[in-house]
Coordinates of C-alpha atoms and ligand atoms in Angstrom, one line a residue:
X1 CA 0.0 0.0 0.0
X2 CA 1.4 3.1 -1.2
X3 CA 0.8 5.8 2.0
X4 CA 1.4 8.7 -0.1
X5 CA -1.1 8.2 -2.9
X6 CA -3.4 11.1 -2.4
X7 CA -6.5 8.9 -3.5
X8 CA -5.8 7.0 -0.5
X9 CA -6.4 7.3 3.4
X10 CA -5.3 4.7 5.6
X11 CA -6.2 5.0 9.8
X12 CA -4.2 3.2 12.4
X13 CA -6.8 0.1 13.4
X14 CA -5.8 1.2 17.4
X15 CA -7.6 4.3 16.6
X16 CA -10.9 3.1 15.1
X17 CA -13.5 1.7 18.2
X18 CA -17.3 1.7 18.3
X19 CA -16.7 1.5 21.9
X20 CA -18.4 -1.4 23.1
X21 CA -15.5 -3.4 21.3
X22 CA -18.8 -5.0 19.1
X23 CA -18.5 -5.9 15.5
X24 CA -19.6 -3.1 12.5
X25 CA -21.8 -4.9 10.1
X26 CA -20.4 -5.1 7.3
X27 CA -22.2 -2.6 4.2
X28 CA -22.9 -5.8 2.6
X29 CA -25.3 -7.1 4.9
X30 CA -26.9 -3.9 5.7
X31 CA -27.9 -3.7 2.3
X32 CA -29.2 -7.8 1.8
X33 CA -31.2 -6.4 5.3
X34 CA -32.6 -3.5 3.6
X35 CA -34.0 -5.7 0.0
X36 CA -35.4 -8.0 2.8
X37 CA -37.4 -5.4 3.9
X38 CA -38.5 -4.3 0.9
X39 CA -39.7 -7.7 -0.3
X40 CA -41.5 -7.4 2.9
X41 CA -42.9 -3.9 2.0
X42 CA -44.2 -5.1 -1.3
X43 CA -45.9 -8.5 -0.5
X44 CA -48.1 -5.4 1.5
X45 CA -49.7 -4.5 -1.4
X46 CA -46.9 -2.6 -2.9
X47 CA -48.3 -2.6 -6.2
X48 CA -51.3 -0.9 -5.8
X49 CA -50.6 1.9 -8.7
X50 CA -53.4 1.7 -11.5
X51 CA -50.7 0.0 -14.3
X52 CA -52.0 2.3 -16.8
X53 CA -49.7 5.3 -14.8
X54 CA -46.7 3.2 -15.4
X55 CA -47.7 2.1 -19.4
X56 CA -44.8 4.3 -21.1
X57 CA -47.0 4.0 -24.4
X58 CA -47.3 7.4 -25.9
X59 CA -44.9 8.7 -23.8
X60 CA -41.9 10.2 -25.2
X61 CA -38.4 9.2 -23.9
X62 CA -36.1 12.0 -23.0
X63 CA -32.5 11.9 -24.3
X64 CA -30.7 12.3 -20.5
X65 CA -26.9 11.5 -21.6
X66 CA -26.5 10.7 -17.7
X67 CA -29.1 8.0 -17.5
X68 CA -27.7 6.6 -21.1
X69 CA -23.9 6.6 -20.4
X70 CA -24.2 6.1 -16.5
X71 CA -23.4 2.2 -15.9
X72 CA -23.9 3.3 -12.2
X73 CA -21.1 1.6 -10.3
X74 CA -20.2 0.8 -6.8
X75 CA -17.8 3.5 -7.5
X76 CA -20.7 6.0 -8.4
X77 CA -20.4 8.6 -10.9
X78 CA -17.1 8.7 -12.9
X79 CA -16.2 10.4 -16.2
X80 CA -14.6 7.2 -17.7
X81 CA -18.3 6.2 -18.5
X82 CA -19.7 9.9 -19.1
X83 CA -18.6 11.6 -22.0
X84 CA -21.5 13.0 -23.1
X85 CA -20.7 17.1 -23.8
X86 CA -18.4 17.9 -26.2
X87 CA -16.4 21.3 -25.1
X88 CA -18.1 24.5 -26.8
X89 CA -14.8 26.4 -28.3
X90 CA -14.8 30.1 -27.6
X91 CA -16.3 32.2 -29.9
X92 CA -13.6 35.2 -30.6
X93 CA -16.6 37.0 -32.0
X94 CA -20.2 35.4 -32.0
X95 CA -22.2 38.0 -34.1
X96 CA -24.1 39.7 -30.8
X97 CA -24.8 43.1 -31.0
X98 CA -23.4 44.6 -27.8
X99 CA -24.9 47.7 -28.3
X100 CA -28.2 45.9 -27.5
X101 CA -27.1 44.1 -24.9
X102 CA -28.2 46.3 -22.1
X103 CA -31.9 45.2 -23.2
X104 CA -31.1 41.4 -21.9
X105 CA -30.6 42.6 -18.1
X106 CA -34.0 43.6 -16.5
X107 CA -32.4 45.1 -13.4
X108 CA -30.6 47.9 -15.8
X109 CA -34.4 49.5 -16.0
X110 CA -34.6 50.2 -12.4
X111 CA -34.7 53.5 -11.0
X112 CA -33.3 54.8 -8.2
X113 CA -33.8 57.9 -6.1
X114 CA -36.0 58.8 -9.4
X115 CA -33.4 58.3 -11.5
X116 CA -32.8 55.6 -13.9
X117 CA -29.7 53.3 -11.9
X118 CA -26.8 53.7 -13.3
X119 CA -24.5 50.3 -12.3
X120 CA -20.9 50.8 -12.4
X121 CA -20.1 48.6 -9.7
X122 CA -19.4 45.9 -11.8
X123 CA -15.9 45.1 -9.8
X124 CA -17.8 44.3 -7.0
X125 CA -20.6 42.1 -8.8
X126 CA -22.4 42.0 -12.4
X127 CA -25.7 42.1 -13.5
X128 CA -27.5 38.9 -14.7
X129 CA -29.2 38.7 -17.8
X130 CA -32.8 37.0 -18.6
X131 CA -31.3 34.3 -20.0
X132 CA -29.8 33.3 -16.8
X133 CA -32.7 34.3 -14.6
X134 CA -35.2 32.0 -16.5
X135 CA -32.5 29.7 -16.6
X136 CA -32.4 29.5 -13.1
X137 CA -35.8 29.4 -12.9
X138 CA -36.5 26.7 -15.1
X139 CA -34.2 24.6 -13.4
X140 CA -36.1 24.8 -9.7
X141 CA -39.2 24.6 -11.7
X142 CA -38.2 21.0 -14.2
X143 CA -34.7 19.1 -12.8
X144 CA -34.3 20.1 -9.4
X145 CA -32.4 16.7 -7.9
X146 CA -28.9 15.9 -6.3
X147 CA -26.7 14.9 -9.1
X148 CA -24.7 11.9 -10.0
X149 CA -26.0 9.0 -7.5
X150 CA -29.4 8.1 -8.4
X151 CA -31.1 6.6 -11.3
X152 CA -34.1 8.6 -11.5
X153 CA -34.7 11.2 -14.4
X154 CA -34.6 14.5 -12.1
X155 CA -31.5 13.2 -11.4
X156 CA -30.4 12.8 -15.1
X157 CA -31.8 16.1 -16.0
X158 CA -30.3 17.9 -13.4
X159 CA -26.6 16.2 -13.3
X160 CA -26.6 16.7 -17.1
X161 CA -27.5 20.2 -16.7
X162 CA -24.9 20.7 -14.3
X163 CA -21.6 18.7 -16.3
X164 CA -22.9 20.5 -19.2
X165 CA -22.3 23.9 -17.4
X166 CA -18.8 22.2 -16.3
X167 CA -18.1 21.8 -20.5
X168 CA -19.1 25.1 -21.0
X169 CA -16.7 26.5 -18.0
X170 CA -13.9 24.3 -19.8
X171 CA -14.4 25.5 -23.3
X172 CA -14.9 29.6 -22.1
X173 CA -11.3 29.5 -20.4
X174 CA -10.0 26.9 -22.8
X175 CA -8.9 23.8 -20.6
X176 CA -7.5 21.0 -22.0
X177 CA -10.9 19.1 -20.0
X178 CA -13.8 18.7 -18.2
X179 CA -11.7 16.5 -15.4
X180 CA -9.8 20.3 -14.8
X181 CA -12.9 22.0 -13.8
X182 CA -13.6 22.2 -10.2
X183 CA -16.6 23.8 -8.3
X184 CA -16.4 25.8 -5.8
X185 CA -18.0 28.6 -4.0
X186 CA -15.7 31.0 -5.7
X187 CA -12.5 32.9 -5.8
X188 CA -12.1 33.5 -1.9
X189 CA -13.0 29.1 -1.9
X190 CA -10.7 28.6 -4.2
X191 CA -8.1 30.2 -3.4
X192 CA -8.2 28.6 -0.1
X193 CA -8.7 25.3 -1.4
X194 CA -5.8 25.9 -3.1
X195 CA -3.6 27.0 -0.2
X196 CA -4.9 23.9 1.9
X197 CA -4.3 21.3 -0.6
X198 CA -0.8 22.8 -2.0
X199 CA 0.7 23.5 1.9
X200 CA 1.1 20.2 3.2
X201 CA 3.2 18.6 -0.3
X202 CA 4.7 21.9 -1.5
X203 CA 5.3 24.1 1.4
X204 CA 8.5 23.4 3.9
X205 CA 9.9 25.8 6.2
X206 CA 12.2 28.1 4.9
X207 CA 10.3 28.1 1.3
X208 CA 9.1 31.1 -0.7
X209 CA 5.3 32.1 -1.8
X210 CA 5.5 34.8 -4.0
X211 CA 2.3 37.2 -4.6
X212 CA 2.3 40.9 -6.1
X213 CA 1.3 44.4 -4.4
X214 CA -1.6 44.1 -6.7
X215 CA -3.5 41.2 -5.1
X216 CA -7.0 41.5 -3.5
X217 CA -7.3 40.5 0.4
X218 CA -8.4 36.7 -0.8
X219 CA -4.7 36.3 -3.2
X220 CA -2.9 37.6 0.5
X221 CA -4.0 36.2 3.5
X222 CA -4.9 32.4 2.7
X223 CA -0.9 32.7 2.0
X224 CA -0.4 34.9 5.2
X225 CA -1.6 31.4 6.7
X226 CA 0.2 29.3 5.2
X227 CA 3.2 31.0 5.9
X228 CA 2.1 31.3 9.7
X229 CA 1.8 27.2 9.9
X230 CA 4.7 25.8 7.8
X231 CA 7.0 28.8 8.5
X232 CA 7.3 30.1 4.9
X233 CA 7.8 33.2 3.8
X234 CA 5.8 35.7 1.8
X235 CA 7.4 37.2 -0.8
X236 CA 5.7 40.5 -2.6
X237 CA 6.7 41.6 -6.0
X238 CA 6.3 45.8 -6.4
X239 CA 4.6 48.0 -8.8
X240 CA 5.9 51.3 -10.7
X241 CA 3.7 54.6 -10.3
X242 CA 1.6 53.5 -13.1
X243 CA -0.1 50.3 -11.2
X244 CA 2.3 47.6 -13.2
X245 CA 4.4 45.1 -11.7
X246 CA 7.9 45.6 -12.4
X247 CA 8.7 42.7 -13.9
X248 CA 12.8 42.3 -13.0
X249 CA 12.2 43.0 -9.9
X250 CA 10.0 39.7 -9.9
X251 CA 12.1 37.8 -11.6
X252 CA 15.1 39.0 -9.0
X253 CA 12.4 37.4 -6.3
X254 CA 12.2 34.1 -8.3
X255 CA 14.7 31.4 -6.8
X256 CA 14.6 27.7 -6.6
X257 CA 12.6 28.2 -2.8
X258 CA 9.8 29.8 -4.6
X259 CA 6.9 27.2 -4.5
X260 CA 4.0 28.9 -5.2
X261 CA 3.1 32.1 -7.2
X262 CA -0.1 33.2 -7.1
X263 CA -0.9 36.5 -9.1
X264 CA -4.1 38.5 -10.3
X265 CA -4.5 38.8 -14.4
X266 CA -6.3 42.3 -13.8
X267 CA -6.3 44.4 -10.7
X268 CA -9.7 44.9 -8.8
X269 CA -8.4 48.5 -7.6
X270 CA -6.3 49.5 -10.3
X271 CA -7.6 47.7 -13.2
X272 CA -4.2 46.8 -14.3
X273 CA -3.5 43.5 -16.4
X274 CA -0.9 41.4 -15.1
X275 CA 1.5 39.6 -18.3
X276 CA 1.0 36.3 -16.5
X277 CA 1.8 34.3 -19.6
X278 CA 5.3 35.9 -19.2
X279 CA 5.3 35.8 -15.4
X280 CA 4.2 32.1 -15.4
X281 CA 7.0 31.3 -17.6
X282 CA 9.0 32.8 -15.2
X283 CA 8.2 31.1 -12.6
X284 CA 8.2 27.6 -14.3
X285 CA 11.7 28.1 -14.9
X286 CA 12.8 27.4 -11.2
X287 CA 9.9 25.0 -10.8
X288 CA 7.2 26.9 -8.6
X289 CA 3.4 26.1 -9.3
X290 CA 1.6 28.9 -10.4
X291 CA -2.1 30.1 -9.6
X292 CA -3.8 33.1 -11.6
X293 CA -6.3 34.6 -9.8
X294 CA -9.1 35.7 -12.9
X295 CA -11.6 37.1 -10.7
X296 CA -11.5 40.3 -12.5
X297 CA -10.4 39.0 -16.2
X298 CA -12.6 36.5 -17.2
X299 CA -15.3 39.3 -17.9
X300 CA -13.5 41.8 -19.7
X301 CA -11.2 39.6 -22.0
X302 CA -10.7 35.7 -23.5
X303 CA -8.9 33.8 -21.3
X304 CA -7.2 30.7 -22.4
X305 CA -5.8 29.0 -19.7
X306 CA -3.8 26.4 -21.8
X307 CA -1.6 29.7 -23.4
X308 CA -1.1 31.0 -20.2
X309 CA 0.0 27.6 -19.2
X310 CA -0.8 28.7 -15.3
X311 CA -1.2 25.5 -13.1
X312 CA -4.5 26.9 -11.2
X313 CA -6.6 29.2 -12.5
X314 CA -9.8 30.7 -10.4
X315 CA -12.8 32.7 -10.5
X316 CA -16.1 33.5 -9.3
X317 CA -19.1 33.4 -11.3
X318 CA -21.0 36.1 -9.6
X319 CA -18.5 38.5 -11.3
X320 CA -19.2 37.5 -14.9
X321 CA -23.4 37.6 -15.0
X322 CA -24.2 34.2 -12.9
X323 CA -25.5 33.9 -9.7
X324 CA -23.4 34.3 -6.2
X325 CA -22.3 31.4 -4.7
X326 CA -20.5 29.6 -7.5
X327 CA -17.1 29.6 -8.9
X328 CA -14.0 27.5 -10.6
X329 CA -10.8 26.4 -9.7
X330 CA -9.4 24.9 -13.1
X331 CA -6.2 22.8 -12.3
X332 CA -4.1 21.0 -14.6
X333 CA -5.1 17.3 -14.7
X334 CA -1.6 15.5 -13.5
X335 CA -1.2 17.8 -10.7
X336 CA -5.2 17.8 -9.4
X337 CA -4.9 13.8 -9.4
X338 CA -1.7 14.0 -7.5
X339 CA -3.5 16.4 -4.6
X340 CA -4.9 15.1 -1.4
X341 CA -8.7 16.5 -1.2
X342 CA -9.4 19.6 1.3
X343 CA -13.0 18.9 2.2
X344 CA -14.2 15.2 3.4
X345 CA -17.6 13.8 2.8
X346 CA -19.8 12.3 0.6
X347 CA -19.3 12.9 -3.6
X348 CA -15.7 13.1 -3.3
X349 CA -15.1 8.8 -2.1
X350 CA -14.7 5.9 -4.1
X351 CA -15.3 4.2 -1.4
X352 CA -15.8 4.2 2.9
X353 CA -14.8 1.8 5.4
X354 CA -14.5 2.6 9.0
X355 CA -10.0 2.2 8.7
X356 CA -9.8 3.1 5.0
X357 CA -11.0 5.7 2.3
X358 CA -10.2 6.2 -1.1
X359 CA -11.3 9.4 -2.9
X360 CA -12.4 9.8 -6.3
X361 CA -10.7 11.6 -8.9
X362 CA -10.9 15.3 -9.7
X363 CA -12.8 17.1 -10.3
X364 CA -15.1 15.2 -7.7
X365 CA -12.4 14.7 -5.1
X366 CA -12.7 18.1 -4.8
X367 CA -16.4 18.9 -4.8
X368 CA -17.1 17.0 -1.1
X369 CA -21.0 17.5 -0.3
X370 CA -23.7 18.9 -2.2
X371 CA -22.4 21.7 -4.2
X372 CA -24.6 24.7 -5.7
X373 CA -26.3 22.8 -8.2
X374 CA -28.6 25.3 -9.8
X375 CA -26.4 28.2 -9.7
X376 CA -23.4 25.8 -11.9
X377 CA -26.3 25.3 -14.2
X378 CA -26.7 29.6 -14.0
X379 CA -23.3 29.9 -15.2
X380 CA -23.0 28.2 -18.0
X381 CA -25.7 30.0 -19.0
X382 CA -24.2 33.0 -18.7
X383 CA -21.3 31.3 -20.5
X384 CA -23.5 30.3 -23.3
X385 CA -24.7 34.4 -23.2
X386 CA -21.6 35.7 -23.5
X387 CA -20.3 33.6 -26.6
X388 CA -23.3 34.8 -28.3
X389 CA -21.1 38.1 -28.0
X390 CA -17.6 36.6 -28.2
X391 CA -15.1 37.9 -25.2
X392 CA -13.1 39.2 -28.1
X393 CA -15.9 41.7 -29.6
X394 CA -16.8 42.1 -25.8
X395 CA -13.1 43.5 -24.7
X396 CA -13.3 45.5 -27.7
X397 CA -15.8 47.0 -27.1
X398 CA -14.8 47.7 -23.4
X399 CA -11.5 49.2 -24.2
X400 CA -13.4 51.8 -26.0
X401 CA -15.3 52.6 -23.0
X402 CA -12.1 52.7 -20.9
X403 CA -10.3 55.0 -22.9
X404 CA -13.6 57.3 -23.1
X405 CA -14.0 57.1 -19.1
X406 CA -10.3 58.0 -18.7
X407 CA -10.8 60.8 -20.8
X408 CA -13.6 62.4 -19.6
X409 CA -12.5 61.8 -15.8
X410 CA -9.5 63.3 -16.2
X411 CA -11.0 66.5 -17.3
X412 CA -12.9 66.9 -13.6
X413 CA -11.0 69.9 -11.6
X414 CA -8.4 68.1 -8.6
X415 CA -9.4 64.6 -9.9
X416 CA -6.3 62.3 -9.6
X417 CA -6.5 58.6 -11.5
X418 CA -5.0 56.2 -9.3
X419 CA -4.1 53.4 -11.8
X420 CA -3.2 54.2 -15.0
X421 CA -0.8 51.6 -16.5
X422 CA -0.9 51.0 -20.7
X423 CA -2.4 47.9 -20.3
X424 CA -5.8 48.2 -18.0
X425 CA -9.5 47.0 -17.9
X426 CA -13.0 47.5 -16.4
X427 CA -11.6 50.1 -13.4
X428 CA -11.5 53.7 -13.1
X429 CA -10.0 54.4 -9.5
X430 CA -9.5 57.8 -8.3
X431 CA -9.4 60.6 -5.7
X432 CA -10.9 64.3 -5.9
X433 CA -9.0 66.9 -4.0
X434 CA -10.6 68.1 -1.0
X435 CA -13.0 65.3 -0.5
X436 CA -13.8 62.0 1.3
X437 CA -14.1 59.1 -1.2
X438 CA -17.5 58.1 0.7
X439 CA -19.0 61.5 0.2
X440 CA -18.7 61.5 -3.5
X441 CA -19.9 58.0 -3.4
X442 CA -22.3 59.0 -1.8
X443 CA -23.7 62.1 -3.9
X444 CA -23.5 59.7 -6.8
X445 CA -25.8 57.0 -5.1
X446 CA -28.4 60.2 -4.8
X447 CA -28.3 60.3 -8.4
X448 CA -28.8 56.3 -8.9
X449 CA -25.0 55.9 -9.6
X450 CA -23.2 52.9 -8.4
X451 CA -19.6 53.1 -8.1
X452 CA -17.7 51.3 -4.8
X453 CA -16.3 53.7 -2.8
X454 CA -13.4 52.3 0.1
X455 CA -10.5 50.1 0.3
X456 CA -11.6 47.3 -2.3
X457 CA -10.4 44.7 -0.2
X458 CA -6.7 46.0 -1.4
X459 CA -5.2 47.7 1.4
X460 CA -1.9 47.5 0.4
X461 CA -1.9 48.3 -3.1
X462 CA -3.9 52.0 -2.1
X463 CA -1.2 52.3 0.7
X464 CA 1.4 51.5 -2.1
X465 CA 0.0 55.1 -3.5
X466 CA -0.7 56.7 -0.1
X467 CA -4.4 56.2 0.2
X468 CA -6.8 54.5 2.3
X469 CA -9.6 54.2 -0.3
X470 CA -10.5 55.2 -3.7
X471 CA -13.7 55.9 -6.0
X472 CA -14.1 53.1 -8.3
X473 CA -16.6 53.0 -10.7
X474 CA -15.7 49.8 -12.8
X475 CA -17.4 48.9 -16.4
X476 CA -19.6 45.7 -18.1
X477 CA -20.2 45.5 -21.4
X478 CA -23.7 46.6 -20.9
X479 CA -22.3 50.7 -19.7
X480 CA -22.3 52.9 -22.2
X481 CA -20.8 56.2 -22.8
X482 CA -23.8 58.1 -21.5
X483 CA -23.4 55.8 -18.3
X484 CA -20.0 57.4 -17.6
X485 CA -21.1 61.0 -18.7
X486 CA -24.3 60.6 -16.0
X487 CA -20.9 60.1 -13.6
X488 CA -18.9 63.0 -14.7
X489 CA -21.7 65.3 -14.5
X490 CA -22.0 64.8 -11.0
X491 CA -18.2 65.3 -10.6
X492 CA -18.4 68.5 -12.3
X493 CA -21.4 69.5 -9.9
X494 CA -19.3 68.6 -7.0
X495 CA -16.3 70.7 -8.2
X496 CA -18.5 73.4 -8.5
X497 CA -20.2 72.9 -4.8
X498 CA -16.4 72.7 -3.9
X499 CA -15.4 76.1 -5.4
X500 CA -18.1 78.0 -3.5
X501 CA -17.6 76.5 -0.3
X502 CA -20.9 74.4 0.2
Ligands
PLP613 N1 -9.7 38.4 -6.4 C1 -10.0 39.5 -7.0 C2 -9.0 40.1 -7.9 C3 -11.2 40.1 -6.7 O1 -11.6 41.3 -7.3 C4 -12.1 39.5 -5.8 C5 -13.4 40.1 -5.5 O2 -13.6 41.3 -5.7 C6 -11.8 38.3 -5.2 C7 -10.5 37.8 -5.5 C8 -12.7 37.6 -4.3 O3 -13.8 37.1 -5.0 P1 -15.1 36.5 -4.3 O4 -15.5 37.5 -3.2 O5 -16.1 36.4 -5.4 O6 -14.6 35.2 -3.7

């Protein structure tokens, strides 16, 4: 028996009593117990139901992939006998009209304070389109059922629904497959998954995890934890005055103790994008696994995970148009399989005796419990959404609206951008001279403008440019131009409240 195969767990027989020192019974007879008592059930009149309700003439068969691929094992559900989704490539461009898009998201038609909202506080969270809604919807309303372990056809419907959202996931960030796609809660999950399952293999004391001044609170402290229990240290690579990393000073932190780099692809305060192809080559080169946090790219720009050639990637879905509550860890293949799981329980076992466990593969080693069923099934519609679009047309268009915003905003009197690298998307920090950050958030909420105004959950990236919090409206597809002029009208108004001492 191999004690380090992470598929494996193994207890020490001293340690396993029921206490009276009587014998378990074995699973075997528990269940030849329970199909007596069903025989004894039915000679009660079990079969009572008019036989007409169960004549399947006239009724047409659904096509469930799960129910026709599923030889249900005693290992439970397993990809080597589900195959059923093919991935769904990203469209560069699907022929959407973006301008139109604003239409598909009810919530965009609300008004606030009297005034039609305004939602630029996309950073935070995006809006969710019909499509997903009804999606949702239809799904509480037609499969709702616990995947992969029964035989029933809510079952089916619902655990197809839910690995077809997990081909869509793989296809939209272009894994090499559906085995690489893990579900989680989101980002913060992930990234904390990560941490737990990579410290006890990777991490010694005396190694290196190396992180930039960009990262959000959830890409800092899982590792400030880490560090704490193996006694590793944290490594931080700087920025220049523009919000970019400088890139030889990371490569001056790279060395062979470097374990784990784990790096944002587009700053949530800044709204800088990170090279992490080029960083991630980087790190490869003196053997350190690398995780990309894509909280904040996935919905501005394609993402192809197999070019970046990261190790982890992670993101939360509640950031591009699905619901809260869902997100992706995508790992590569070889190095998931050779992971121990995080979370025990039921879904993620091959198989449970009271001294020894062994764990499925992943993805499902790492999905223990019931996960969020519907809301998987919300995100690949919003997946299959945005390819109507394309993420290419999408950042496209986006960049337009960034340079624009940038534009107009730095024509407001004492505004200072905070963030203004070559490269940037979806965020417009800044400061005004002479006021709080929550006061002009606030004066914009009056007007039914939603922009984040505070620390972002990036302390030390605003104390990297000697602030405590910034404004920060941040951009979807669905803003428009006359979105961001709403905003600088206000700014202007506040100016001139400014100038006459109000
Ligand atoms: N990483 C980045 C860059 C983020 O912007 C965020 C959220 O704003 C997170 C991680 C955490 O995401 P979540 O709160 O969805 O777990």
């Amino acid at each position: 028996m191999n004690t380090n195969d992470p598929s494996f767990l193994k207890l020490n027989p001293d340690s396993i009593t029921d206490g009276i020192g009587a014998n378990f019974p074995d699973e075997r007879s528990l269940e030849k117990l329970a199909r007596e008592m069903f025989g004894v059930l039915q000679s009660f009149g079990g079969s009572n139901i008019p036989t007409n309700v169960l004549s399947s003439q006239n009724v047409q068969k659904e096509t469930l992939p799960y129910l026709e691929d599923l030889k249900l094992t005693e290992t439970g559900f397993s990809y080597s006998n589900f195959q059923s989704f093919p991935i769904t490539n990203i469209p560069q461009s699907g022929g959407g009209n973006i301008v139109s898009a604003r239409r598909d998201f009810p919530i965009l038609t609300e008004t606030v304070n009297g005034k039609p909202l305004v939602w630029l506080d996309n950073a935070a969270t995006t809006q969710k389109p019909t499509s997903v809604i009804e999606r949702l919807s239809h799904f509480y309303l037609h499969e709702n059922s616990n995947i992969h372990r029964a035989a029933h056809t809510l079952a089916a419907r619902s655990t197809d629904a839910y690995e077809k959202a997990r081909s869509l996931v793989q296809g939209f960030i272009g894994a090499g497959s559906v085995e690489e796609i893990v579900f989680v809660r989101g980002t913060t999950e992930g990234i904390n998954l990560l941490s737990n399952i990579l410290s006890d293999k990777q991490i010694q004391a005396g190694d290196e995890i190396l992180i930039t001044h960009l990262e959000h609170h959830a890409n800092i402290v899982p590792w400030q934890m880490v560090c704490a229990k193996k006694g590793a240290k944290l490594k931080v690579a700087p920025v220049d005055d523009s919000g970019q990393i400088i890139l030889s000073e990371y490569e001056r932190l790279l060395n062979s103790k470097t374990k784990i780099v784990s790096i944002t692809q587009v700053s949530n305060a800044l709204g800088t994008v990170v090279p992490v192809e080029e960083m991630t080559r980087s790190a490869h080169k003196v053997g350190a696994l690398v995780i990309v946090d894509g909280a904040q790219s996935v919905s501005h720009m394609p993402v192809n995970v197999q070019e970046i050639d990261c190790d982890f990637f992670v993101f939360s879905g509640h950031k591009l148009f699905a619901p809260t509550g869902i997100g992706v860890v995508y790992g590569k293949k070889a190095i998931l399989d050779s992971l121990p799981p995080w979370q025990g329980g039921g879904n993620m076992i091959k198989d449970v005796n009271f001294d020894h466990t062994t764990f499925q593969e992943a993805p499902f080693r790492f999905e223990a419990g019931t996960g969020n069923i519907a809301d998987a099934v919300g995100l690949g519609a919003a997946i299959e959404y945005l390819n109507k679009f394309g993420m290419k047309q999408i950042s496209a268009f986006e960049h337009d609206l960034l340079e624009y915003g940038t534009k107009e905003l730095l024509k407001v009197p004492g505004l200072r951008l905070i963030g203004t690298a070559k490269d940037k998307a979806g965020v417009l920090s800044f400061v005004v001279n002479g006021f709080k950050t929550e006061e002009i958030g606030k004066r914009l909420a009056e007007e039914g403008i939603a922009v984040r105004a505070g620390h972002h959950c990036a302390q030390p990236i605003l104390r990297r440019f000697g602030l405590e919090s910034t404004v920060r409206p941040s951009l979807a597809f669905y803003n428009s131009c006359e979105d961001i002029d709403a905003l600088i009208r206000v700014l202007f108004q506040l100016g001139s409240r400014n100038r006459i001492g109000i």
